[in-house]
Amino acid sequence: MPSQIVSLVVNGERREFIAAPGATLLACLRESLGLIAAKRGCAQGACGTCTVLVEGRPEASCLVPVETVAGASVRTLEGVTAGGELDEVQSAFIDCFATQCGFCTSGMIMVAEALLERNPDPSEDDVIEAVSGNVCRCTGYRPIVIAIMEAARRRRERAVPR
Amino acid sequence: MAKLRGRGFASVNYPTGMNLGGDPSQALIHATTTGTFVVSLSSVDLGQGIKTIAAQCAAETLGLPMGNVLVDTADTDTGPHCMGTFASRGSHRVGNAVIMAAAEARGVMLEVAAEELEVDAADLETDGSGYIMVRGAQDKRVHVTDLAMAAHFKHGRTISGRGVYLKEPSVPVPETGEMDPDSCQAHACTVAVVEVDDETGVVEVLELFNAYEVGRALNPAMATQQVEGGAWMGVSHALFETTEPYYPLRDHGPRDFSAYLMPGPADIPSQHSVILERPAANGPYGAKGIGEMTANAPIPAIANAIFDACGVRLTSMPFTPESVLRGLDALRMEEPC
Ligand code: FES
Ligand code: FES
């Protein structure tokens, strides 16, 4: 099978690149498009640090052959920082000190973005379930759960028209 | 059949640094043309925060804002020597080396400022916001950005400093075994509250209370997170991490980290932590190391809590449902029918 030109809508922008057969979405984002927020932790779907949103759903991009999502819309952490401003999830991660080495952080934030998109008022159990596929070796998870609850609260407050 | 609740505690003394024929770390600092003080280290930041601590120590000693400090840990091949990130030594060794380097750099900075302002260096002070000024004559001052520029292009000076902290080698006295292996010791105590299901043998840690004497918490938020993240690792050792037992066949055992059991976000206790400060005489601004010790105390505290809950005394980790159930069976055998 020859390499092929694949097109994706990445963070709202149409991008085209050449992909070798079987190349993963993660490899294409990092190597062809220079979007390095998604990290390669385990490369086998177990750690979640490569999580990006494909059509709004969190996916382990290390397991996705890129040709299977050709044409899809993909959102990465780079697309969360719109216009150079941190969004509620990012700033809550900072304020709640929900990151230590930072290796899991990109994946955690993308999972949180997906959760808050479909459920703006999650319970703590909802948050725990959402991040359960993501490994953090540093924080003990508690600050991450607290940060996502805080982000949800901030986003709801912002949504209330004044 | 019931869920039995128990509480246990354990304490730990933990040495800061070690001694394998001498334990040094070095730091070099120099100012760029725009007054950024670059701290060169070979000490690796793997998430424990040594870059932040080094920047804090440098800024505090220089008398400049954190924004004027850049910590560069880029290259262990060409950078000043560091023994490494282990033995809970980073903050202590590197912190001390950075303070020494920054003190020397501050001395040069004040000398150059004295030339620039045509005053005596002994009369100068820093205000922490970037100005070097004459004590008592606040308008006679120069900003570090202008000073660094002048140092390079007018005075021909390098504003720089060298630092090393060396824990000298120590060997045991043959007669007594006495020696001086570490630099100071941090102390901690953890209380664990657990629930033991006497039907399934599953142990759940409900709460952890941590008290840590850390010398001085150079960065209290990071110290607290080290305590709680480390306690999570302790829970992981106590209840989860093993390649056994996966009987009847080893085939079911984990082959890689994706199948190696660790607690996830649903398995975490709520934690309550306090930091106590009794500065160590030889620590950077009094700090001791608390890197490794944070995973220790939770383990015996959980073992003691299991004993308190159901009378089963477990002595090897992890405390799996199987070991709890075997312990309960043994207790029942002892009971008179
Ligand atoms: S790298 Fe994709 S799940 Fe670990
Ligand atoms: S912050 Fe280090 S893995 Fe989560």
Short mmCIF file of C-alpha atoms and ligand atoms in Angstrom, two decimals:
data_model
loop_
_atom_site.label_atom_id
_atom_site.label_comp_id
_atom_site.label_asym_id
_atom_site.label_seq_id
_atom_site.Cartn_x
_atom_site.Cartn_y
_atom_site.Cartn_z
CA MET A 1 0.00 0.00 0.00
CA PRO A 2 1.43 3.37 -0.94
CA SER A 3 1.45 6.44 1.26
CA GLN A 4 -1.56 8.64 0.74
CA ILE A 5 -2.66 12.19 1.18
CA VAL A 6 -4.95 12.48 4.18
CA SER A 7 -7.04 15.50 5.01
CA LEU A 8 -8.34 16.39 8.47
CA VAL A 9 -10.01 19.40 10.01
CA VAL A 10 -7.64 20.05 12.89
CA ASN A 11 -8.67 22.68 15.43
CA GLY A 12 -11.03 24.16 12.86
CA GLU A 13 -8.53 24.34 10.02
CA ARG A 14 -8.32 21.98 7.04
CA ARG A 15 -4.91 20.29 6.97
CA GLU A 16 -3.48 17.90 4.38
CA PHE A 17 -0.44 15.72 4.78
CA ILE A 18 1.13 12.54 3.50
CA ALA A 19 0.61 9.50 5.72
CA ALA A 20 2.39 6.16 5.49
CA PRO A 21 0.06 3.15 5.54
CA GLY A 22 -1.05 2.40 9.10
CA ALA A 23 0.35 5.67 10.48
CA THR A 24 -1.47 6.56 13.68
CA LEU A 25 -3.38 9.78 14.22
CA LEU A 26 -0.95 10.54 17.06
CA ALA A 27 2.11 10.18 14.85
CA CYS A 28 0.56 12.38 12.17
CA LEU A 29 -0.41 15.11 14.64
CA ARG A 30 3.03 15.15 16.23
CA GLU A 31 5.29 14.54 13.27
CA SER A 32 3.42 15.82 10.20
CA LEU A 33 1.53 18.70 11.79
CA GLY A 34 3.88 19.64 14.62
CA LEU A 35 1.12 19.47 17.23
CA ILE A 36 2.98 17.95 20.14
CA ALA A 37 0.57 18.46 23.06
CA ALA A 38 -0.75 14.89 22.73
CA LYS A 39 1.94 12.62 24.15
CA ARG A 40 3.02 9.10 23.40
CA GLY A 41 2.97 7.30 26.75
CA CYS A 42 2.29 3.61 26.20
CA ALA A 43 1.33 3.42 22.52
CA GLN A 44 -1.17 0.70 23.38
CA GLY A 45 -4.29 2.48 24.56
CA ALA A 46 -3.64 2.14 28.28
CA CYS A 47 -2.53 5.55 29.56
CA GLY A 48 -4.66 8.19 27.83
CA THR A 49 -1.90 10.74 27.48
CA CYS A 50 -2.42 10.79 23.70
CA THR A 51 -6.13 11.68 23.99
CA VAL A 52 -7.59 14.03 21.37
CA LEU A 53 -11.19 14.65 20.37
CA VAL A 54 -12.37 13.09 17.13
CA GLU A 55 -15.77 14.50 16.18
CA GLY A 56 -16.01 15.62 19.81
CA ARG A 57 -15.32 12.20 21.30
CA PRO A 58 -12.16 11.44 23.28
CA GLU A 59 -10.00 8.89 21.48
CA ALA A 60 -6.62 7.36 22.23
CA SER A 61 -4.92 8.70 19.12
CA CYS A 62 -2.11 6.13 19.42
CA LEU A 63 -4.62 3.43 18.43
CA VAL A 64 -6.31 5.22 15.53
CA PRO A 65 -4.93 4.53 12.03
CA VAL A 66 -5.24 7.96 10.49
CA GLU A 67 -6.87 6.76 7.26
CA THR A 68 -9.86 5.51 9.29
CA VAL A 69 -10.67 9.07 10.34
CA ALA A 70 -9.86 10.83 7.07
CA GLY A 71 -11.94 14.00 6.72
CA ALA A 72 -12.93 14.02 10.40
CA SER A 73 -12.68 17.00 12.69
CA VAL A 74 -9.98 16.64 15.34
CA ARG A 75 -9.41 18.82 18.36
CA THR A 76 -6.15 18.88 20.27
CA LEU A 77 -5.01 20.81 23.32
CA GLU A 78 -3.55 23.44 20.99
CA GLY A 79 -7.10 24.14 19.80
CA VAL A 80 -8.35 24.67 23.34
CA THR A 81 -6.21 27.75 23.84
CA ALA A 82 -8.28 29.95 21.55
CA GLY A 83 -6.81 33.36 20.78
CA GLY A 84 -3.96 32.80 23.24
CA GLU A 85 -6.33 32.64 26.22
CA LEU A 86 -6.55 29.67 28.54
CA ASP A 87 -10.05 28.27 28.87
CA GLU A 88 -11.81 27.34 32.13
CA VAL A 89 -10.37 23.82 32.27
CA GLN A 90 -6.82 24.96 31.69
CA SER A 91 -6.96 27.78 34.21
CA ALA A 92 -8.64 25.53 36.80
CA PHE A 93 -5.81 23.01 36.35
CA ILE A 94 -3.36 25.77 37.18
CA ASP A 95 -5.33 27.23 40.09
CA CYS A 96 -6.04 23.81 41.64
CA PHE A 97 -2.43 22.70 41.04
CA ALA A 98 -3.65 19.65 39.13
CA THR A 99 -0.38 19.02 37.36
CA GLN A 100 3.06 18.04 38.51
CA CYS A 101 5.32 16.63 35.78
CA GLY A 102 2.64 17.51 33.23
CA PHE A 103 2.92 14.43 31.07
CA CYS A 104 -0.70 13.37 31.63
CA THR A 105 -2.09 16.90 31.59
CA SER A 106 -2.89 17.27 27.90
CA GLY A 107 -4.88 14.03 27.88
CA MET A 108 -6.64 14.89 31.13
CA ILE A 109 -7.72 18.29 29.79
CA MET A 110 -9.06 16.81 26.54
CA VAL A 111 -11.09 14.23 28.45
CA ALA A 112 -12.44 17.02 30.65
CA GLU A 113 -13.34 19.13 27.59
CA ALA A 114 -15.34 16.24 26.16
CA LEU A 115 -17.09 15.61 29.46
CA LEU A 116 -18.10 19.23 29.99
CA GLU A 117 -19.29 19.46 26.40
CA ARG A 118 -21.88 16.73 26.95
CA ASN A 119 -22.48 17.30 30.67
CA PRO A 120 -21.97 20.85 31.95
CA ASP A 121 -22.93 19.88 35.51
CA PRO A 122 -21.14 16.60 36.23
CA SER A 123 -21.13 14.87 39.60
CA GLU A 124 -17.83 13.87 41.14
CA ASP A 125 -18.51 10.28 40.07
CA ASP A 126 -19.05 11.47 36.48
CA VAL A 127 -15.65 13.19 36.57
CA ILE A 128 -13.94 10.14 38.06
CA GLU A 129 -15.47 7.94 35.38
CA ALA A 130 -14.40 10.34 32.64
CA VAL A 131 -10.73 10.37 33.71
CA SER A 132 -10.58 6.67 34.55
CA GLY A 133 -8.88 5.80 31.27
CA ASN A 134 -6.07 8.27 31.94
CA VAL A 135 -3.06 7.47 34.10
CA CYS A 136 -1.38 10.04 36.32
CA ARG A 137 1.72 8.95 38.17
CA CYS A 138 2.28 12.15 40.14
CA THR A 139 -0.74 13.84 41.62
CA GLY A 140 -2.74 11.00 43.13
CA TYR A 141 -5.69 12.13 40.91
CA ARG A 142 -7.48 14.10 43.61
CA PRO A 143 -6.34 17.56 42.42
CA ILE A 144 -7.35 16.63 38.86
CA VAL A 145 -10.88 15.67 39.91
CA ILE A 146 -11.17 18.86 41.97
CA ALA A 147 -9.91 20.98 39.05
CA ILE A 148 -12.45 19.54 36.62
CA MET A 149 -15.31 20.14 39.08
CA GLU A 150 -14.04 23.72 39.47
CA ALA A 151 -13.81 24.19 35.69
CA ALA A 152 -17.40 23.01 35.31
CA ARG A 153 -18.53 25.52 37.91
CA ARG A 154 -16.64 28.36 36.23
CA ARG A 155 -18.01 27.47 32.82
CA ARG A 156 -21.59 27.34 34.10
CA GLU A 157 -21.12 30.72 35.75
CA ARG A 158 -19.78 32.20 32.54
CA ALA A 159 -22.74 30.77 30.62
CA VAL A 160 -25.25 32.62 32.81
CA PRO A 161 -26.17 35.78 30.88
CA ARG A 162 -25.71 38.93 32.94
CA MET B 1 -20.60 -10.65 56.83
CA ALA B 2 -19.71 -7.06 57.37
CA LYS B 3 -17.57 -4.11 56.43
CA LEU B 4 -15.18 -3.55 59.28
CA ARG B 5 -13.60 -0.19 59.88
CA GLY B 6 -10.18 0.31 61.41
CA ARG B 7 -7.57 2.97 62.00
CA GLY B 8 -3.80 2.68 62.17
CA PHE B 9 -0.77 4.90 62.18
CA ALA B 10 2.91 4.75 61.34
CA SER B 11 5.84 7.14 61.51
CA VAL B 12 8.97 7.54 59.45
CA ASN B 13 12.36 9.23 59.81
CA TYR B 14 13.97 9.76 56.46
CA PRO B 15 17.52 10.78 55.56
CA THR B 16 18.17 13.65 53.15
CA GLY B 17 20.90 12.67 50.69
CA MET B 18 23.39 9.87 50.92
CA ASN B 19 27.07 9.30 50.94
CA LEU B 20 28.88 7.20 48.37
CA GLY B 21 32.38 8.58 48.54
CA GLY B 22 31.19 12.18 48.59
CA ASP B 23 27.95 13.64 47.25
CA PRO B 24 28.35 16.95 45.34
CA SER B 25 26.14 19.12 43.15
CA GLN B 26 27.26 22.24 41.36
CA ALA B 27 25.53 25.32 39.98
CA LEU B 28 26.70 28.15 37.74
CA ILE B 29 24.90 31.45 37.29
CA HIS B 30 25.47 34.23 34.81
CA ALA B 31 23.53 37.28 33.73
CA THR B 32 22.62 37.83 30.10
CA THR B 33 22.79 41.29 28.50
CA THR B 34 19.18 41.95 29.54
CA GLY B 35 19.58 40.92 33.17
CA THR B 36 18.19 37.41 33.04
CA PHE B 37 20.17 35.26 35.44
CA VAL B 38 20.67 31.84 33.87
CA VAL B 39 21.15 29.07 36.42
CA SER B 40 22.96 26.17 34.75
CA LEU B 41 22.46 22.77 36.35
CA SER B 42 22.77 19.15 35.36
CA SER B 43 20.01 18.22 37.79
CA VAL B 44 17.01 16.75 36.02
CA ASP B 45 13.46 17.90 36.64
CA LEU B 46 11.26 14.84 36.20
CA GLY B 47 8.25 16.53 37.71
CA GLN B 48 9.42 16.88 41.29
CA GLY B 49 9.93 20.60 40.72
CA ILE B 50 13.67 21.15 41.10
CA LYS B 51 13.57 23.88 38.46
CA THR B 52 11.06 25.85 40.50
CA ILE B 53 12.99 25.35 43.73
CA ALA B 54 16.29 26.35 42.08
CA ALA B 55 14.65 29.48 40.64
CA GLN B 56 13.19 30.39 44.03
CA CYS B 57 16.56 29.94 45.79
CA ALA B 58 18.33 32.01 43.11
CA ALA B 59 15.77 34.84 43.14
CA GLU B 60 15.70 35.00 46.93
CA THR B 61 19.50 35.15 47.19
CA LEU B 62 19.99 37.57 44.29
CA GLY B 63 17.23 39.81 45.63
CA LEU B 64 15.53 39.84 42.24
CA PRO B 65 12.08 38.75 41.01
CA MET B 66 11.56 35.12 39.90
CA GLY B 67 10.98 36.49 36.40
CA ASN B 68 14.66 37.43 36.20
CA VAL B 69 15.76 33.82 36.70
CA LEU B 70 15.93 31.14 34.03
CA VAL B 71 16.89 27.62 35.08
CA ASP B 72 18.64 25.63 32.37
CA THR B 73 19.02 21.92 33.02
CA ALA B 74 19.68 21.15 29.42
CA ASP B 75 22.76 19.00 29.21
CA THR B 76 24.43 16.67 31.71
CA ASP B 77 27.36 16.29 29.32
CA THR B 78 28.42 19.93 29.30
CA GLY B 79 26.74 21.38 32.40
CA PRO B 80 28.20 21.65 35.90
CA HIS B 81 28.27 18.34 37.72
CA CYS B 82 25.32 16.88 39.63
CA MET B 83 25.24 13.43 41.24
CA GLY B 84 21.63 13.03 40.21
CA THR B 85 18.05 13.11 41.28
CA PHE B 86 17.80 10.45 43.98
CA ALA B 87 18.03 9.96 47.75
CA SER B 88 15.67 12.93 48.26
CA ARG B 89 18.75 15.12 47.73
CA GLY B 90 17.71 17.57 44.99
CA SER B 91 16.30 20.50 46.96
CA HIS B 92 19.03 20.18 49.59
CA ARG B 93 22.16 19.75 47.45
CA VAL B 94 21.09 21.80 44.44
CA GLY B 95 19.37 24.44 46.57
CA ASN B 96 22.55 24.96 48.57
CA ALA B 97 24.72 25.08 45.43
CA VAL B 98 22.38 27.61 43.80
CA ILE B 99 22.38 29.81 46.91
CA MET B 100 26.20 29.81 46.91
CA ALA B 101 26.38 30.68 43.21
CA ALA B 102 23.71 33.36 43.54
CA ALA B 103 25.48 34.92 46.53
CA GLU B 104 28.66 35.26 44.47
CA ALA B 105 26.71 36.66 41.50
CA ARG B 106 24.94 39.11 43.80
CA GLY B 107 28.34 40.30 45.05
CA VAL B 108 29.46 41.05 41.50
CA MET B 109 26.12 42.65 40.67
CA LEU B 110 26.52 45.04 43.61
CA GLU B 111 30.14 45.80 42.66
CA VAL B 112 29.13 46.73 39.12
CA ALA B 113 26.19 48.75 40.44
CA ALA B 114 28.60 50.59 42.74
CA GLU B 115 30.76 51.50 39.73
CA GLU B 116 27.72 52.53 37.74
CA LEU B 117 26.26 54.69 40.52
CA GLU B 118 29.67 55.84 41.81
CA VAL B 119 28.95 54.77 45.36
CA ASP B 120 30.28 52.17 47.78
CA ALA B 121 29.03 48.60 47.15
CA ALA B 122 28.51 48.10 50.90
CA ASP B 123 25.83 50.82 50.82
CA LEU B 124 23.71 49.07 48.20
CA GLU B 125 20.59 46.95 48.63
CA THR B 126 18.02 45.28 46.41
CA ASP B 127 14.28 45.87 46.65
CA GLY B 128 13.14 42.53 45.20
CA SER B 129 11.43 44.21 42.24
CA GLY B 130 14.57 44.55 40.10
CA TYR B 131 16.20 47.72 41.44
CA ILE B 132 19.56 48.05 43.13
CA MET B 133 19.62 51.19 45.25
CA VAL B 134 21.58 53.12 47.81
CA ARG B 135 20.29 52.31 51.28
CA GLY B 136 18.48 55.38 52.57
CA ALA B 137 18.65 57.23 49.24
CA GLN B 138 16.01 55.43 47.23
CA ASP B 139 16.23 57.61 44.11
CA LYS B 140 19.89 56.72 43.60
CA ARG B 141 19.19 53.43 41.92
CA VAL B 142 19.66 51.36 38.79
CA HIS B 143 17.45 48.64 37.32
CA VAL B 144 19.06 45.24 36.81
CA THR B 145 18.26 45.31 33.07
CA ASP B 146 20.20 48.55 32.60
CA LEU B 147 22.92 47.32 34.91
CA ALA B 148 23.45 44.10 32.98
CA MET B 149 23.66 46.08 29.77
CA ALA B 150 26.23 48.43 31.32
CA ALA B 151 28.20 45.48 32.73
CA HIS B 152 28.55 44.00 29.26
CA PHE B 153 29.13 47.10 27.15
CA LYS B 154 30.62 49.67 29.52
CA HIS B 155 32.37 47.97 32.42
CA GLY B 156 33.42 44.74 30.70
CA ARG B 157 32.25 42.57 33.60
CA THR B 158 30.51 39.20 33.77
CA ILE B 159 27.92 39.12 36.51
CA SER B 160 28.29 35.50 37.48
CA GLY B 161 28.74 33.06 40.32
CA ARG B 162 29.82 29.51 41.08
CA GLY B 163 28.35 27.20 43.68
CA VAL B 164 28.91 23.71 44.94
CA TYR B 165 27.49 21.75 47.81
CA LEU B 166 29.56 18.77 48.82
CA LYS B 167 28.56 16.23 51.39
CA GLU B 168 31.98 14.89 52.25
CA PRO B 169 32.68 11.17 52.29
CA SER B 170 32.21 9.48 55.63
CA VAL B 171 33.23 5.93 56.53
CA PRO B 172 32.15 3.98 59.59
CA VAL B 173 34.42 3.97 62.63
CA PRO B 174 35.37 0.27 62.81
CA GLU B 175 35.01 -0.04 66.59
CA THR B 176 31.64 1.62 66.93
CA GLY B 177 30.06 1.56 63.46
CA GLU B 178 29.46 5.27 63.90
CA MET B 179 29.31 7.41 60.75
CA ASP B 180 27.68 10.49 59.23
CA PRO B 181 25.71 9.14 56.29
CA ASP B 182 23.15 11.86 55.61
CA SER B 183 22.69 15.61 55.97
CA CYS B 184 19.51 15.82 58.00
CA GLN B 185 16.31 13.86 58.51
CA ALA B 186 12.70 14.67 57.82
CA HIS B 187 9.97 13.14 59.94
CA ALA B 188 6.42 12.16 59.20
CA CYS B 189 3.39 10.35 60.51
CA THR B 190 0.40 8.99 58.63
CA VAL B 191 -2.93 7.84 60.03
CA ALA B 192 -4.97 5.59 57.74
CA VAL B 193 -8.67 4.81 58.01
CA VAL B 194 -9.69 1.64 56.15
CA GLU B 195 -12.69 -0.54 55.57
CA VAL B 196 -12.23 -4.30 55.25
CA ASP B 197 -14.93 -6.41 53.63
CA ASP B 198 -14.74 -9.71 55.54
CA GLU B 199 -16.60 -11.53 52.77
CA THR B 200 -14.48 -10.50 49.80
CA GLY B 201 -11.27 -9.51 51.59
CA VAL B 202 -11.19 -6.20 49.76
CA VAL B 203 -9.54 -3.34 51.65
CA GLU B 204 -10.54 0.22 50.89
CA VAL B 205 -8.56 3.17 52.20
CA LEU B 206 -11.09 5.84 53.16
CA GLU B 207 -8.92 8.58 54.58
CA LEU B 208 -5.28 9.48 55.12
CA PHE B 209 -4.02 12.07 57.59
CA ASN B 210 -0.44 13.14 56.91
CA ALA B 211 1.80 15.24 59.15
CA TYR B 212 5.24 16.12 57.73
CA GLU B 213 8.14 17.91 59.35
CA VAL B 214 10.08 19.14 56.30
CA GLY B 215 12.60 21.61 57.68
CA ARG B 216 11.19 24.43 55.65
CA ALA B 217 8.62 24.15 52.88
CA LEU B 218 10.31 26.24 50.18
CA ASN B 219 7.14 25.88 48.14
CA PRO B 220 4.24 24.79 50.35
CA ALA B 221 1.91 23.88 47.44
CA MET B 222 4.54 21.62 45.89
CA ALA B 223 5.45 20.11 49.25
CA THR B 224 1.82 19.25 49.95
CA GLN B 225 1.39 17.73 46.52
CA GLN B 226 4.52 15.65 46.99
CA VAL B 227 3.09 14.37 50.27
CA GLU B 228 -0.27 13.46 48.74
CA GLY B 229 1.02 12.14 45.42
CA GLY B 230 3.55 10.05 47.34
CA ALA B 231 0.83 8.75 49.65
CA TRP B 232 -1.05 7.61 46.56
CA MET B 233 2.02 5.59 45.59
CA GLY B 234 2.07 4.19 49.14
CA VAL B 235 -1.55 3.04 48.77
CA SER B 236 -0.57 1.54 45.45
CA HIS B 237 2.28 -0.47 47.05
CA ALA B 238 0.12 -1.43 50.01
CA LEU B 239 -2.91 -2.73 48.15
CA PHE B 240 -2.20 -3.16 44.44
CA GLU B 241 1.22 -3.46 42.92
CA THR B 242 2.43 -7.01 42.35
CA THR B 243 3.07 -9.53 39.64
CA GLU B 244 1.57 -12.18 41.98
CA PRO B 245 -0.75 -13.92 42.58
CA TYR B 246 -2.31 -14.86 39.29
CA TYR B 247 -2.92 -18.51 39.88
CA PRO B 248 -3.51 -21.16 38.94
CA LEU B 249 -1.33 -20.07 36.04
CA ARG B 250 1.25 -17.30 35.60
CA ASP B 251 -0.30 -16.78 32.16
CA HIS B 252 -2.79 -14.41 33.74
CA GLY B 253 -0.11 -12.22 35.26
CA PRO B 254 0.73 -8.79 33.90
CA ARG B 255 3.20 -8.74 31.05
CA ASP B 256 3.52 -4.99 30.76
CA PHE B 257 2.46 -1.84 32.52
CA SER B 258 -0.94 -1.75 30.87
CA ALA B 259 -1.98 -4.78 32.94
CA TYR B 260 -0.06 -3.90 36.09
CA LEU B 261 -2.54 -2.91 38.73
CA MET B 262 -2.40 0.54 40.31
CA PRO B 263 -5.15 2.56 41.95
CA GLY B 264 -7.09 4.81 39.62
CA PRO B 265 -9.06 7.95 40.34
CA ALA B 266 -11.91 5.91 41.81
CA ASP B 267 -9.67 4.23 44.39
CA ILE B 268 -8.26 7.27 46.13
CA PRO B 269 -8.83 8.23 49.76
CA SER B 270 -9.48 11.76 50.82
CA GLN B 271 -6.32 13.21 52.31
CA HIS B 272 -5.64 15.78 55.00
CA SER B 273 -2.09 17.04 55.22
CA VAL B 274 -0.21 19.39 57.50
CA ILE B 275 3.34 20.63 57.05
CA LEU B 276 5.45 21.39 60.12
CA GLU B 277 8.60 23.48 59.79
CA ARG B 278 11.74 23.12 61.90
CA PRO B 279 14.50 24.46 59.64
CA ALA B 280 17.60 22.30 59.21
CA ALA B 281 20.83 24.17 59.93
CA ASN B 282 22.50 22.90 56.73
CA GLY B 283 19.43 23.03 54.46
CA PRO B 284 18.84 25.69 51.79
CA TYR B 285 16.75 28.21 53.72
CA GLY B 286 16.26 25.31 56.15
CA ALA B 287 14.74 22.76 53.75
CA LYS B 288 15.07 18.99 54.10
CA GLY B 289 14.28 16.43 51.39
CA ILE B 290 10.85 14.76 51.27
CA GLY B 291 11.01 13.13 47.85
CA GLU B 292 10.99 9.43 48.60
CA MET B 293 9.67 9.24 52.13
CA THR B 294 6.15 10.20 51.15
CA ALA B 295 5.36 6.69 49.89
CA ASN B 296 6.56 5.01 53.09
CA ALA B 297 4.39 5.77 56.10
CA PRO B 298 1.04 4.98 54.44
CA ILE B 299 2.00 1.33 53.99
CA PRO B 300 2.49 0.29 57.64
CA ALA B 301 -0.33 2.65 58.62
CA ILE B 302 -2.67 0.69 56.33
CA ALA B 303 -1.37 -2.66 57.69
CA ASN B 304 -2.06 -1.45 61.21
CA ALA B 305 -5.52 -0.22 60.23
CA ILE B 306 -6.34 -3.63 58.73
CA PHE B 307 -5.26 -5.26 62.00
CA ASP B 308 -7.43 -2.80 63.92
CA ALA B 309 -10.39 -3.53 61.65
CA CYS B 310 -10.36 -7.31 61.58
CA GLY B 311 -7.48 -8.67 63.64
CA VAL B 312 -5.48 -9.88 60.64
CA ARG B 313 -1.77 -9.01 60.89
CA LEU B 314 -0.27 -8.79 57.39
CA THR B 315 3.47 -8.54 57.01
CA SER B 316 4.06 -8.63 53.28
CA MET B 317 2.79 -6.35 50.55
CA PRO B 318 0.47 -6.01 48.83
CA PHE B 319 -2.42 -6.65 51.19
CA THR B 320 -4.54 -8.48 48.63
CA PRO B 321 -8.06 -9.79 49.20
CA GLU B 322 -6.56 -13.29 49.21
CA SER B 323 -4.16 -12.52 52.05
CA VAL B 324 -6.92 -10.86 54.08
CA LEU B 325 -9.25 -13.85 53.61
CA ARG B 326 -6.51 -16.35 54.51
CA GLY B 327 -5.83 -14.30 57.62
CA LEU B 328 -9.51 -14.30 58.56
CA ASP B 329 -9.70 -18.06 58.04
CA ALA B 330 -6.69 -18.58 60.30
CA LEU B 331 -8.33 -16.47 63.01
CA ARG B 332 -11.53 -18.53 62.78
CA MET B 333 -9.54 -21.74 63.13
CA GLU B 334 -8.07 -20.43 66.37
CA GLU B 335 -11.48 -19.56 67.78
CA PRO B 336 -13.02 -22.25 69.98
CA CYS B 337 -16.22 -23.54 68.35
S1 FES C 1 -0.13 6.58 24.30
FE1 FES C 1 -2.14 6.29 23.67
S2 FES C 1 -3.09 5.46 25.41
FE2 FES C 1 -1.00 5.58 26.01
S1 FES C 2 1.23 15.16 36.48
FE1 FES C 2 2.78 13.68 36.14
S2 FES C 2 1.62 12.06 35.27
FE2 FES C 2 0.11 13.43 35.89
#
